[in-house]
CSV table of C-alpha atoms and ligand atoms in Angstrom, one decimal:
chain,number,residue,atom,x,y,z
A,4,MET,CA,0.0,0.0,0.0
A,5,SER,CA,1.6,3.3,-1.1
A,6,LYS,CA,1.7,6.2,1.2
A,7,PHE,CA,1.1,8.5,-1.8
A,8,ASP,CA,-2.3,9.4,-3.1
A,9,TYR,CA,-1.8,9.2,-6.9
A,10,ASN,CA,-5.4,10.3,-7.4
A,11,LYS,CA,-4.3,13.6,-5.9
A,12,LEU,CA,-0.9,14.0,-7.4
A,13,ILE,CA,-2.4,14.1,-10.9
A,14,ASP,CA,-5.6,16.0,-11.2
A,15,ASN,CA,-6.9,15.0,-14.6
A,16,GLU,CA,-10.0,17.2,-14.4
A,17,ALA,CA,-8.0,20.4,-13.7
A,18,ALA,CA,-4.9,19.1,-15.7
A,19,LEU,CA,-2.6,19.7,-12.8
A,20,GLN,CA,0.5,17.7,-11.7
A,21,SER,CA,2.1,17.9,-8.3
A,22,ARG,CA,5.8,18.8,-8.5
A,23,SER,CA,6.6,16.0,-6.1
A,24,ILE,CA,6.3,13.4,-8.9
A,25,PHE,CA,9.6,14.8,-10.3
A,26,TRP,CA,11.8,14.8,-7.2
A,27,GLU,CA,10.3,12.6,-4.5
A,28,PRO,CA,12.7,9.7,-4.1
A,29,GLU,CA,10.1,7.3,-2.7
A,30,ILE,CA,7.8,8.0,-5.7
A,31,TYR,CA,10.7,7.2,-8.0
A,32,GLN,CA,11.2,3.9,-6.2
A,33,GLU,CA,7.5,3.1,-6.7
A,34,GLU,CA,7.9,4.0,-10.4
A,35,LEU,CA,10.6,1.4,-10.9
A,36,LYS,CA,8.3,-1.2,-9.5
A,37,GLN,CA,4.9,-0.2,-10.9
A,38,ILE,CA,6.0,1.1,-14.3
A,39,PHE,CA,9.4,-0.2,-15.3
A,40,ASN,CA,8.9,-3.7,-13.7
A,41,ARG,CA,5.5,-4.2,-15.5
A,42,CYS,CA,5.1,-2.3,-18.8
A,43,TRP,CA,6.4,-3.5,-22.1
A,44,LEU,CA,9.7,-1.7,-22.7
A,45,PHE,CA,11.7,-1.3,-25.9
A,46,LEU,CA,14.8,-3.3,-25.9
A,47,GLY,CA,16.2,-3.1,-29.4
A,48,HIS,CA,15.6,-3.8,-33.1
A,49,ASP,CA,16.2,-7.0,-35.1
A,50,SER,CA,18.5,-5.0,-37.4
A,51,GLN,CA,20.9,-4.6,-34.4
A,52,LEU,CA,21.1,-8.4,-33.9
A,53,PRO,CA,21.1,-10.0,-37.3
A,54,GLU,CA,23.2,-13.1,-36.4
A,55,ALA,CA,23.5,-15.7,-33.6
A,56,GLY,CA,25.7,-14.3,-30.8
A,57,ASP,CA,24.9,-10.6,-31.6
A,58,PHE,CA,24.1,-8.8,-28.4
A,59,LEU,CA,23.5,-5.3,-27.0
A,60,ARG,CA,23.1,-3.8,-23.6
A,61,THR,CA,20.2,-1.6,-22.5
A,62,TYR,CA,18.2,-0.8,-19.4
A,63,MET,CA,14.7,-1.7,-18.2
A,64,GLY,CA,14.2,1.0,-15.6
A,65,GLU,CA,17.6,0.9,-13.8
A,66,ASP,CA,18.1,-2.8,-14.5
A,67,ASP,CA,21.0,-3.4,-16.7
A,68,VAL,CA,19.9,-5.9,-19.4
A,69,ILE,CA,21.6,-7.9,-22.1
A,70,VAL,CA,19.6,-8.7,-25.2
A,71,VAL,CA,21.2,-11.5,-27.3
A,72,ARG,CA,20.4,-13.7,-30.3
A,73,GLY,CA,21.3,-17.2,-29.1
A,74,GLU,CA,22.9,-20.0,-31.1
A,75,ASP,CA,19.3,-21.2,-31.8
A,76,GLY,CA,18.4,-17.9,-33.4
A,77,GLU,CA,16.0,-16.8,-30.7
A,78,VAL,CA,16.3,-13.4,-29.1
A,79,ARG,CA,16.3,-13.4,-25.3
A,80,ALA,CA,17.0,-10.8,-22.6
A,81,PHE,CA,18.7,-11.3,-19.3
A,82,LEU,CA,19.7,-9.3,-16.2
A,83,ASN,CA,23.3,-8.3,-16.6
A,84,ALA,CA,24.2,-9.8,-13.2
A,85,CYS,CA,26.2,-12.9,-12.4
A,86,SER,CA,24.3,-15.7,-10.6
A,87,HIS,CA,27.3,-16.1,-8.2
A,88,ARG,CA,27.7,-12.7,-6.6
A,89,GLY,CA,26.0,-10.3,-9.0
A,90,ASN,CA,28.9,-8.8,-10.8
A,91,LYS,CA,28.1,-7.6,-14.4
A,92,VAL,CA,28.9,-10.3,-16.9
A,93,CYS,CA,29.0,-7.9,-19.8
A,94,HIS,CA,30.6,-4.5,-20.0
A,95,ALA,CA,30.5,-3.9,-23.8
A,96,GLU,CA,27.6,-2.0,-25.1
A,97,TRP,CA,27.2,-4.3,-28.1
A,98,GLY,CA,29.1,-7.0,-30.0
A,99,LYS,CA,29.1,-10.7,-30.9
A,100,THR,CA,29.9,-13.5,-28.5
A,101,LYS,CA,29.5,-17.2,-27.7
A,102,ALA,CA,29.8,-16.6,-24.0
A,103,PHE,CA,29.5,-13.9,-21.3
A,104,THR,CA,32.3,-14.5,-18.8
A,105,CYS,CA,32.2,-12.8,-15.4
A,106,SER,CA,35.4,-10.9,-14.6
A,107,TYR,CA,35.2,-11.6,-10.9
A,108,HIS,CA,35.5,-15.4,-10.6
A,109,GLY,CA,35.2,-16.5,-14.2
A,110,TRP,CA,31.7,-18.1,-14.4
A,111,ALA,CA,30.8,-18.2,-18.1
A,112,TYR,CA,27.3,-18.2,-19.6
A,113,ASP,CA,26.5,-19.2,-23.2
A,114,ASN,CA,24.5,-16.9,-25.5
A,115,MET,CA,21.3,-18.6,-24.5
A,116,GLY,CA,21.9,-17.7,-20.8
A,117,GLU,CA,22.9,-21.1,-19.5
A,118,LEU,CA,25.8,-21.4,-17.1
A,119,ALA,CA,28.3,-23.2,-19.3
A,120,ALA,CA,31.6,-23.2,-17.3
A,121,VAL,CA,32.7,-22.6,-13.7
A,122,PRO,CA,36.5,-22.4,-12.9
A,123,LEU,CA,37.7,-25.3,-10.6
A,124,GLU,CA,34.2,-26.7,-10.6
A,125,GLU,CA,35.1,-30.3,-9.9
A,126,SER,CA,37.5,-29.4,-7.1
A,127,ILE,CA,35.5,-26.8,-5.2
A,128,TYR,CA,31.8,-27.7,-5.5
A,129,ASP,CA,29.9,-30.9,-4.8
A,130,ASN,CA,27.3,-31.5,-7.5
A,131,LEU,CA,26.8,-27.9,-8.6
A,132,ASP,CA,23.5,-27.7,-10.4
A,133,ARG,CA,24.4,-25.4,-13.3
A,134,SER,CA,20.9,-25.7,-14.7
A,135,LYS,CA,19.6,-23.6,-11.9
A,136,LEU,CA,22.3,-20.9,-12.1
A,137,GLY,CA,21.8,-19.5,-15.6
A,138,LEU,CA,21.4,-15.7,-16.2
A,139,VAL,CA,18.0,-14.4,-14.9
A,140,PRO,CA,15.8,-14.0,-18.0
A,141,VAL,CA,13.4,-11.1,-18.6
A,142,ALA,CA,10.0,-12.8,-18.2
A,143,ARG,CA,8.6,-12.1,-21.7
A,144,VAL,CA,10.4,-10.9,-24.9
A,145,GLN,CA,8.2,-10.3,-27.9
A,146,ASN,CA,8.7,-8.7,-31.3
A,147,TYR,CA,6.4,-6.4,-33.3
A,148,LYS,CA,7.7,-6.1,-36.9
A,149,GLY,CA,11.3,-6.0,-35.9
A,150,MET,CA,10.9,-4.0,-32.7
A,151,ILE,CA,12.0,-6.1,-29.7
A,152,PHE,CA,10.2,-5.4,-26.4
A,153,GLY,CA,10.4,-7.0,-23.0
A,154,THR,CA,8.5,-7.1,-19.7
A,155,PHE,CA,9.3,-8.4,-16.3
A,156,ALA,CA,5.6,-9.1,-15.8
A,157,GLU,CA,4.7,-12.8,-16.1
A,158,GLU,CA,1.1,-12.0,-16.6
A,159,GLY,CA,-0.8,-9.1,-18.2
A,160,PRO,CA,-1.3,-8.1,-21.8
A,161,ASP,CA,0.9,-9.5,-24.6
A,162,LEU,CA,2.9,-7.0,-26.7
A,163,VAL,CA,0.3,-6.8,-29.5
A,164,GLU,CA,-2.5,-6.1,-27.0
A,165,TYR,CA,-0.3,-3.6,-25.2
A,166,LEU,CA,0.4,-1.7,-28.4
A,167,GLY,CA,-3.3,-2.0,-29.4
A,168,ASP,CA,-4.3,0.6,-32.1
A,169,MET,CA,-0.9,2.2,-31.8
A,170,ALA,CA,0.3,-0.5,-34.2
A,171,TYR,CA,-1.7,1.3,-36.9
A,172,TYR,CA,0.5,4.3,-36.6
A,173,LEU,CA,3.8,2.4,-35.9
A,174,ASP,CA,3.3,0.6,-39.2
A,175,VAL,CA,4.0,3.9,-41.1
A,176,VAL,CA,7.6,3.5,-39.9
A,177,LEU,CA,7.7,-0.3,-39.5
A,178,ASP,CA,5.7,-1.6,-42.5
A,179,ALA,CA,6.0,1.0,-45.2
A,180,SER,CA,7.8,-1.6,-47.3
A,181,PRO,CA,8.1,-5.4,-47.2
A,182,GLU,CA,11.7,-5.0,-46.0
A,183,GLY,CA,10.7,-2.8,-43.1
A,184,MET,CA,12.7,-0.4,-40.9
A,185,GLU,CA,16.3,-0.5,-39.6
A,186,LEU,CA,18.3,1.3,-37.0
A,187,ILE,CA,21.4,2.9,-38.5
A,188,GLY,CA,24.8,3.3,-36.9
A,189,THR,CA,25.7,3.9,-33.3
A,190,PRO,CA,23.2,5.4,-30.8
A,191,TYR,CA,24.0,8.6,-29.0
A,192,ARG,CA,23.8,8.4,-25.2
A,193,VAL,CA,23.5,11.5,-23.1
A,194,GLU,CA,22.9,11.8,-19.4
A,195,ILE,CA,20.9,14.8,-18.3
A,196,PRO,CA,20.1,15.9,-14.7
A,197,GLY,CA,16.3,15.9,-15.0
A,198,ASN,CA,13.4,13.6,-14.2
A,199,TRP,CA,12.7,11.0,-16.9
A,200,LYS,CA,9.0,12.0,-17.4
A,201,LEU,CA,9.9,15.4,-18.6
A,202,PRO,CA,11.8,14.5,-21.8
A,203,VAL,CA,9.2,11.9,-22.6
A,204,GLU,CA,6.2,14.3,-22.5
A,205,ASN,CA,8.3,17.1,-24.1
A,206,ALA,CA,9.0,14.8,-27.1
A,207,ILE,CA,5.6,13.2,-27.5
A,208,GLY,CA,3.5,16.3,-27.1
A,209,ASP,CA,5.0,19.7,-26.5
A,210,GLY,CA,4.5,21.4,-29.9
A,211,TYR,CA,4.1,24.7,-28.0
A,212,HIS,CA,7.8,25.1,-27.1
A,213,VAL,CA,9.2,24.4,-30.5
A,214,ALA,CA,9.2,27.8,-32.2
A,215,TRP,CA,10.0,29.6,-28.9
A,216,ALA,CA,12.5,27.4,-27.0
A,217,HIS,CA,14.3,26.4,-30.2
A,218,ALA,CA,14.1,29.8,-31.9
A,219,GLY,CA,17.9,30.3,-31.7
A,220,ALA,CA,18.7,26.8,-32.9
A,221,MET,CA,16.3,27.0,-35.7
A,222,ARG,CA,18.0,30.0,-37.1
A,223,VAL,CA,21.1,27.9,-37.7
A,224,VAL,CA,19.7,24.5,-38.7
A,225,GLY,CA,17.8,23.6,-41.7
A,226,THR,CA,15.4,25.6,-43.8
A,227,ILE,CA,13.4,27.6,-41.3
A,228,GLY,CA,15.6,30.5,-42.1
A,229,GLN,CA,14.2,30.5,-45.6
A,230,GLY,CA,10.7,30.5,-44.2
A,231,ARG,CA,9.7,26.9,-44.9
A,232,SER,CA,9.3,25.5,-41.5
A,233,GLU,CA,7.1,28.4,-40.1
A,234,SER,CA,4.4,27.5,-42.5
A,235,VAL,CA,4.6,23.8,-42.3
A,236,LEU,CA,4.7,23.7,-38.5
A,237,GLY,CA,1.7,26.1,-38.5
A,238,ILE,CA,3.4,28.6,-36.3
A,239,GLY,CA,3.6,32.1,-37.7
A,240,LYS,CA,7.0,33.8,-38.3
A,241,ASP,CA,8.3,35.2,-35.0
A,242,ASN,CA,5.6,33.3,-33.1
A,243,THR,CA,2.9,35.7,-34.3
A,244,GLY,CA,0.1,33.2,-34.7
A,245,PHE,CA,-0.8,29.6,-35.1
A,246,ASP,CA,-2.9,27.8,-37.6
A,247,ASP,CA,-4.1,24.4,-36.3
A,248,SER,CA,-5.8,23.2,-39.4
A,249,GLY,CA,-4.5,20.0,-40.8
A,250,GLN,CA,-2.6,19.0,-37.7
A,251,LEU,CA,-3.5,17.0,-34.6
A,252,GLN,CA,-2.7,15.2,-31.5
A,253,ILE,CA,-4.3,11.8,-30.9
A,254,ALA,CA,-4.8,9.8,-27.7
A,255,ILE,CA,-4.6,6.0,-28.2
A,256,PRO,CA,-4.2,5.2,-24.5
A,257,PRO,CA,-1.7,4.4,-23.1
A,258,HIS,CA,0.0,5.8,-26.2
A,259,THR,CA,-0.1,9.1,-28.2
A,260,ILE,CA,0.6,10.7,-31.6
A,261,LEU,CA,1.3,14.2,-32.7
A,262,SER,CA,1.4,14.9,-36.4
A,263,THR,CA,1.5,17.8,-38.9
A,264,LEU,CA,-0.3,15.6,-41.6
A,265,ASP,CA,1.3,17.5,-44.5
A,266,GLY,CA,3.4,14.7,-45.8
A,267,GLN,CA,6.8,16.4,-45.7
A,268,SER,CA,7.4,18.7,-42.7
A,269,GLY,CA,9.5,16.0,-41.0
A,270,TYR,CA,12.3,17.3,-43.3
A,271,ALA,CA,11.7,21.0,-42.6
A,272,LEU,CA,14.8,21.3,-40.4
A,273,TYR,CA,17.2,19.4,-42.7
A,274,ASP,CA,20.0,21.4,-44.4
A,275,ASN,CA,19.6,19.3,-47.5
A,276,PRO,CA,16.1,17.9,-47.6
A,277,GLY,CA,16.0,17.5,-51.4
A,278,PRO,CA,17.2,13.9,-51.8
A,279,CYS,CA,15.0,12.9,-48.8
A,280,ILE,CA,11.8,14.4,-50.3
A,281,GLU,CA,12.6,13.0,-53.7
A,282,HIS,CA,12.9,9.5,-52.2
A,283,LEU,CA,9.7,10.1,-50.2
A,284,GLU,CA,7.7,11.0,-53.2
A,285,ARG,CA,9.2,8.0,-55.2
A,286,VAL,CA,7.9,5.5,-52.6
A,287,ARG,CA,4.7,7.3,-51.6
A,288,PRO,CA,2.5,5.5,-54.2
A,289,SER,CA,3.6,2.1,-53.0
A,290,VAL,CA,3.0,3.1,-49.4
A,291,VAL,CA,-0.5,4.4,-50.2
A,292,GLU,CA,-1.2,1.1,-51.8
A,293,ARG,CA,0.2,-0.8,-48.9
A,294,LEU,CA,-1.2,1.2,-46.0
A,295,GLY,CA,-4.0,3.4,-47.4
A,296,GLU,CA,-4.3,7.1,-47.9
A,297,VAL,CA,-4.4,8.3,-44.3
A,298,ARG,CA,-1.0,6.7,-43.6
A,299,GLY,CA,0.5,6.9,-47.1
A,300,LYS,CA,-0.5,10.5,-47.8
A,301,GLN,CA,-1.1,12.3,-44.5
A,302,LEU,CA,1.3,10.6,-42.1
A,303,LEU,CA,4.2,9.5,-44.3
A,304,GLY,CA,6.9,12.2,-44.3
A,305,SER,CA,5.0,14.4,-41.8
A,306,GLU,CA,6.6,15.5,-38.5
A,307,THR,CA,5.0,12.7,-36.5
A,308,HIS,CA,5.9,12.0,-32.9
A,309,MET,CA,4.8,8.5,-31.7
A,310,GLY,CA,4.9,8.0,-27.9
A,311,VAL,CA,4.8,4.4,-26.7
A,312,PHE,CA,4.2,4.4,-23.0
A,313,PRO,CA,6.3,4.7,-20.9
A,314,ASN,CA,9.6,5.8,-22.4
A,315,LEU,CA,9.9,5.2,-26.2
A,316,GLN,CA,9.5,8.0,-28.7
A,317,ILE,CA,9.6,7.4,-32.5
A,318,ILE,CA,9.9,10.6,-34.5
A,319,GLN,CA,9.1,10.0,-38.1
A,320,GLY,CA,10.5,12.7,-40.5
A,321,LEU,CA,13.3,13.5,-38.1
A,322,ASN,CA,13.9,9.8,-38.4
A,323,LEU,CA,15.0,9.1,-34.9
A,324,LEU,CA,14.0,6.7,-32.2
A,325,ARG,CA,14.8,7.5,-28.6
A,326,VAL,CA,14.5,5.8,-25.3
A,327,ILE,CA,14.6,7.5,-21.9
A,328,HIS,CA,16.2,5.5,-19.1
A,329,PRO,CA,15.7,6.8,-15.6
A,330,LYS,CA,18.8,7.2,-13.4
A,331,GLY,CA,17.3,8.2,-10.1
A,332,PRO,CA,14.6,10.8,-9.6
A,333,GLY,CA,16.8,13.6,-10.8
A,334,ALA,CA,18.6,12.2,-13.8
A,335,PHE,CA,18.0,10.3,-17.0
A,336,GLU,CA,19.9,8.9,-19.9
A,337,VAL,CA,18.6,9.4,-23.4
A,338,ALA,CA,19.6,6.9,-26.1
A,339,THR,CA,19.0,8.2,-29.6
A,340,TYR,CA,19.1,6.1,-32.8
A,341,SER,CA,18.8,7.1,-36.4
A,342,MET,CA,16.3,5.0,-38.4
A,343,ALA,CA,15.2,4.5,-42.0
A,344,ASP,CA,13.3,2.1,-44.2
A,345,LYS,CA,15.8,-0.5,-45.4
A,346,ASN,CA,15.0,0.5,-49.0
A,347,THR,CA,16.3,4.0,-48.4
A,348,PRO,CA,19.2,4.9,-50.7
A,349,ASP,CA,22.6,5.3,-48.9
A,350,GLU,CA,22.8,9.0,-49.8
A,351,VAL,CA,19.5,9.6,-48.0
A,352,LYS,CA,20.6,7.5,-45.0
A,353,ASP,CA,23.8,9.5,-44.7
A,354,ILE,CA,21.7,12.8,-44.7
A,355,ILE,CA,19.5,11.3,-42.0
A,356,VAL,CA,22.4,10.2,-39.8
A,357,LYS,CA,24.0,13.6,-40.1
A,358,HIS,CA,20.8,15.4,-39.3
A,359,VAL,CA,20.1,13.3,-36.2
A,360,GLY,CA,23.6,14.1,-34.9
A,361,GLN,CA,23.1,17.8,-35.6
A,362,THR,CA,19.7,18.0,-33.8
A,363,PHE,CA,19.4,15.3,-31.1
A,364,GLY,CA,22.9,13.8,-30.9
A,365,SER,CA,25.2,14.2,-27.9
A,366,ALA,CA,26.0,17.8,-28.9
A,367,GLY,CA,22.7,18.2,-30.7
A,368,ILE,CA,21.4,21.7,-30.9
A,369,LEU,CA,17.8,20.8,-30.0
A,370,GLU,CA,18.7,18.2,-27.3
A,371,GLY,CA,20.7,20.8,-25.4
A,372,ASP,CA,17.8,23.3,-25.3
A,373,ASP,CA,15.4,20.7,-24.0
A,374,GLY,CA,17.9,19.5,-21.4
A,375,ASP,CA,17.9,22.9,-19.8
A,376,PHE,CA,14.1,22.9,-19.2
A,377,THR,CA,13.9,19.4,-17.8
A,378,GLU,CA,16.8,20.2,-15.4
A,379,ALA,CA,15.1,23.4,-14.1
A,380,ILE,CA,11.7,21.8,-13.7
A,381,THR,CA,13.1,18.8,-11.9
A,382,HIS,CA,15.4,20.7,-9.5
A,383,SER,CA,13.5,24.0,-8.8
A,384,PRO,CA,11.3,22.1,-6.2
A,385,ASN,CA,14.4,21.4,-4.1
A,386,GLY,CA,13.2,24.7,-2.6
A,387,TYR,CA,10.3,24.0,-0.2
A,388,ALA,CA,8.1,26.9,-1.3
A,389,THR,CA,8.6,26.1,-5.0
A,390,ARG,CA,7.7,22.5,-4.2
A,391,GLN,CA,4.1,23.6,-3.4
A,392,MET,CA,3.5,24.7,-7.0
A,393,LYS,CA,1.8,22.5,-9.6
A,394,GLY,CA,2.3,22.1,-13.3
A,395,TRP,CA,-0.6,22.9,-15.6
A,396,LEU,CA,-1.4,21.2,-19.0
A,397,GLY,CA,-4.8,22.6,-19.7
A,398,MET,CA,-4.4,23.6,-23.4
A,399,ALA,CA,-7.1,22.4,-25.8
A,400,LYS,CA,-8.8,20.4,-23.1
A,401,GLY,CA,-12.0,19.0,-24.5
A,402,ARG,CA,-11.3,20.2,-28.0
A,403,THR,CA,-12.0,17.3,-30.3
A,404,MET,CA,-12.2,16.7,-34.0
A,405,ASP,CA,-13.2,14.0,-36.5
A,406,TRP,CA,-10.3,11.8,-37.6
A,407,ASP,CA,-10.2,8.8,-39.9
A,408,GLY,CA,-7.7,6.8,-37.9
A,409,PRO,CA,-7.9,5.1,-34.5
A,410,GLY,CA,-7.9,7.1,-31.3
A,411,GLU,CA,-9.4,10.4,-30.1
A,412,ALA,CA,-8.1,13.4,-32.0
A,413,SER,CA,-7.7,17.0,-31.1
A,414,PRO,CA,-6.7,19.7,-33.6
A,415,GLY,CA,-3.2,21.3,-33.6
A,416,ILE,CA,0.2,20.3,-32.6
A,417,VAL,CA,0.2,23.2,-30.2
A,418,ASN,CA,-2.0,21.3,-27.8
A,419,GLU,CA,-1.4,19.5,-24.5
A,420,LEU,CA,-3.5,16.4,-25.1
A,421,CYS,CA,-0.6,14.0,-25.4
A,422,GLN,CA,1.0,15.3,-22.3
A,423,ARG,CA,-2.2,15.0,-20.3
A,424,GLU,CA,-2.7,11.5,-21.5
A,425,PHE,CA,0.9,10.6,-20.5
A,426,TYR,CA,0.3,11.7,-16.9
A,427,ALA,CA,-3.1,10.0,-16.9
A,428,GLN,CA,-1.5,6.8,-17.9
A,429,TRP,CA,1.3,7.4,-15.4
A,430,GLN,CA,-1.3,7.7,-12.7
A,431,ARG,CA,-3.2,4.6,-13.9
A,432,THR,CA,0.0,2.5,-13.9
A,433,MET,CA,1.0,3.7,-10.4
A,434,LEU,CA,-2.5,2.8,-9.1
A,435,ALA,CA,-2.8,-0.5,-11.0
A,436,GLU,CA,-2.8,-3.5,-8.7
A,437,SER,CA,-1.5,-5.9,-11.3
A,438,ALA,CA,0.1,-5.8,-14.7
A,439,SER,CA,-3.3,-7.0,-16.0
A,440,ASP,CA,-4.8,-3.6,-14.9
A,441,ILE,CA,-2.5,-1.2,-16.6
A,442,LEU,CA,-4.3,-0.8,-19.9
A,443,PRO,CA,-6.9,2.1,-19.8
A,444,GLN,CA,-10.5,1.9,-20.8
A,445,ALA,CA,-10.8,5.3,-22.5
A,446,PRO,CA,-8.8,8.5,-23.1
A,447,ILE,CA,-9.2,11.2,-20.5
A,448,GLN,CA,-10.0,13.6,-23.3
A,449,LYS,CA,-13.2,11.7,-23.8
A,450,GLU,CA,-14.0,11.4,-20.1
A,451,SER,CA,-13.8,15.2,-19.5
A,452,VAL,CA,-14.9,17.9,-21.9
A,453,ASN,CA,-14.7,21.1,-19.8
A,454,GLY,CA,-11.9,23.7,-19.8
B,14,FES,S1,30.5,-12.8,-9.2
B,14,FES,FE1,30.6,-13.7,-11.2
B,14,FES,S2,31.9,-15.4,-11.0
B,14,FES,FE2,31.7,-14.6,-9.0
B,15,FE2,FE1,12.3,20.5,-27.9
């Protein structure tokens, strides 16, 4: 029984969030248990593990996890902790191996997680039962069109059920061609002193900050200087006005979408968007045929931010995928990967990789801006008086629109629907008694139409 009243910490009706959810150490410990120990979490992509023995390391909450394709071709995930005393058995971020050998006393595990060798075994142990001493597996690992997810929960929804109608939108990235998507190159990893929820909701839903917070950055990257991005993002030059027609945010609880729906603004900040847009228009007819007009015409190429609860963001157009790993209540690590359809020409892939580095890489000009805000919001409540304040996300509350795809839509990317839905899902998950209860019944946008 928690000592915190999560019904009060998030007030969905008034769209208010208590500041304590960003700094309170005990709430953070409950998040590790309620959210990161039960939700489906992104682990990696098939393209990172093409052959037997290929592995990578990632995190599920603060648990260090090895994801590896075994000799039998199956992808499994294990805690990166030796069964003997708990030392890490793998220090490399990725690679290929037949065995993970602990550096402390030398126990070695094969790439299917079995304890394969123990130094001096015959001399020092009587009948050591190696079959009981393998690496601890992540309870369930499942794959959706190349995306590998895992959960520590034995029961609860399968991955496909957890993704639900979000799969319709994910397919714009994952299923635009028979070959599918791939992650390209090495991920960027940056640690920032802010609470993990802030970069998540900033990326999935905060269209309001873009032209203001990144105004300086936008004058030096891409084409906004030539006046293209102002119109495609719907925000007037110098923040003078906003046109929400032809844009939207969508709640597909527990997940969210933000999209410009114009079919090309994902490339508005590129220095050299020409080859990308040419490729986009070349493949568009086949994508329309494969996925229909909504996804092939309106979503493909648009600036589309897909938020998979709790910590995965897939940003189509900018062509990046990022995962936010918590590192205590006041810090997080963001891992950012470039992505593209496998059919994309190398010239276009090179442009994408360069652009991701320029914007959201370790020295990315946009990543740095956002890091400042998350740090300030996280740490200003160190002061007792500031701690009494609440955050407010009341914009466009109750404003709905017709939309041909799944989910409840609201007009405009300058809108706080996705962020409200994120905190509503955070609250549901913190309150849920079992992993079977974490999926919501309806978006809060539908439950509440005032404001
Ligand atoms: S802790 Fe790994 S072999 Fe002892
Ligand atoms: Fe930003």
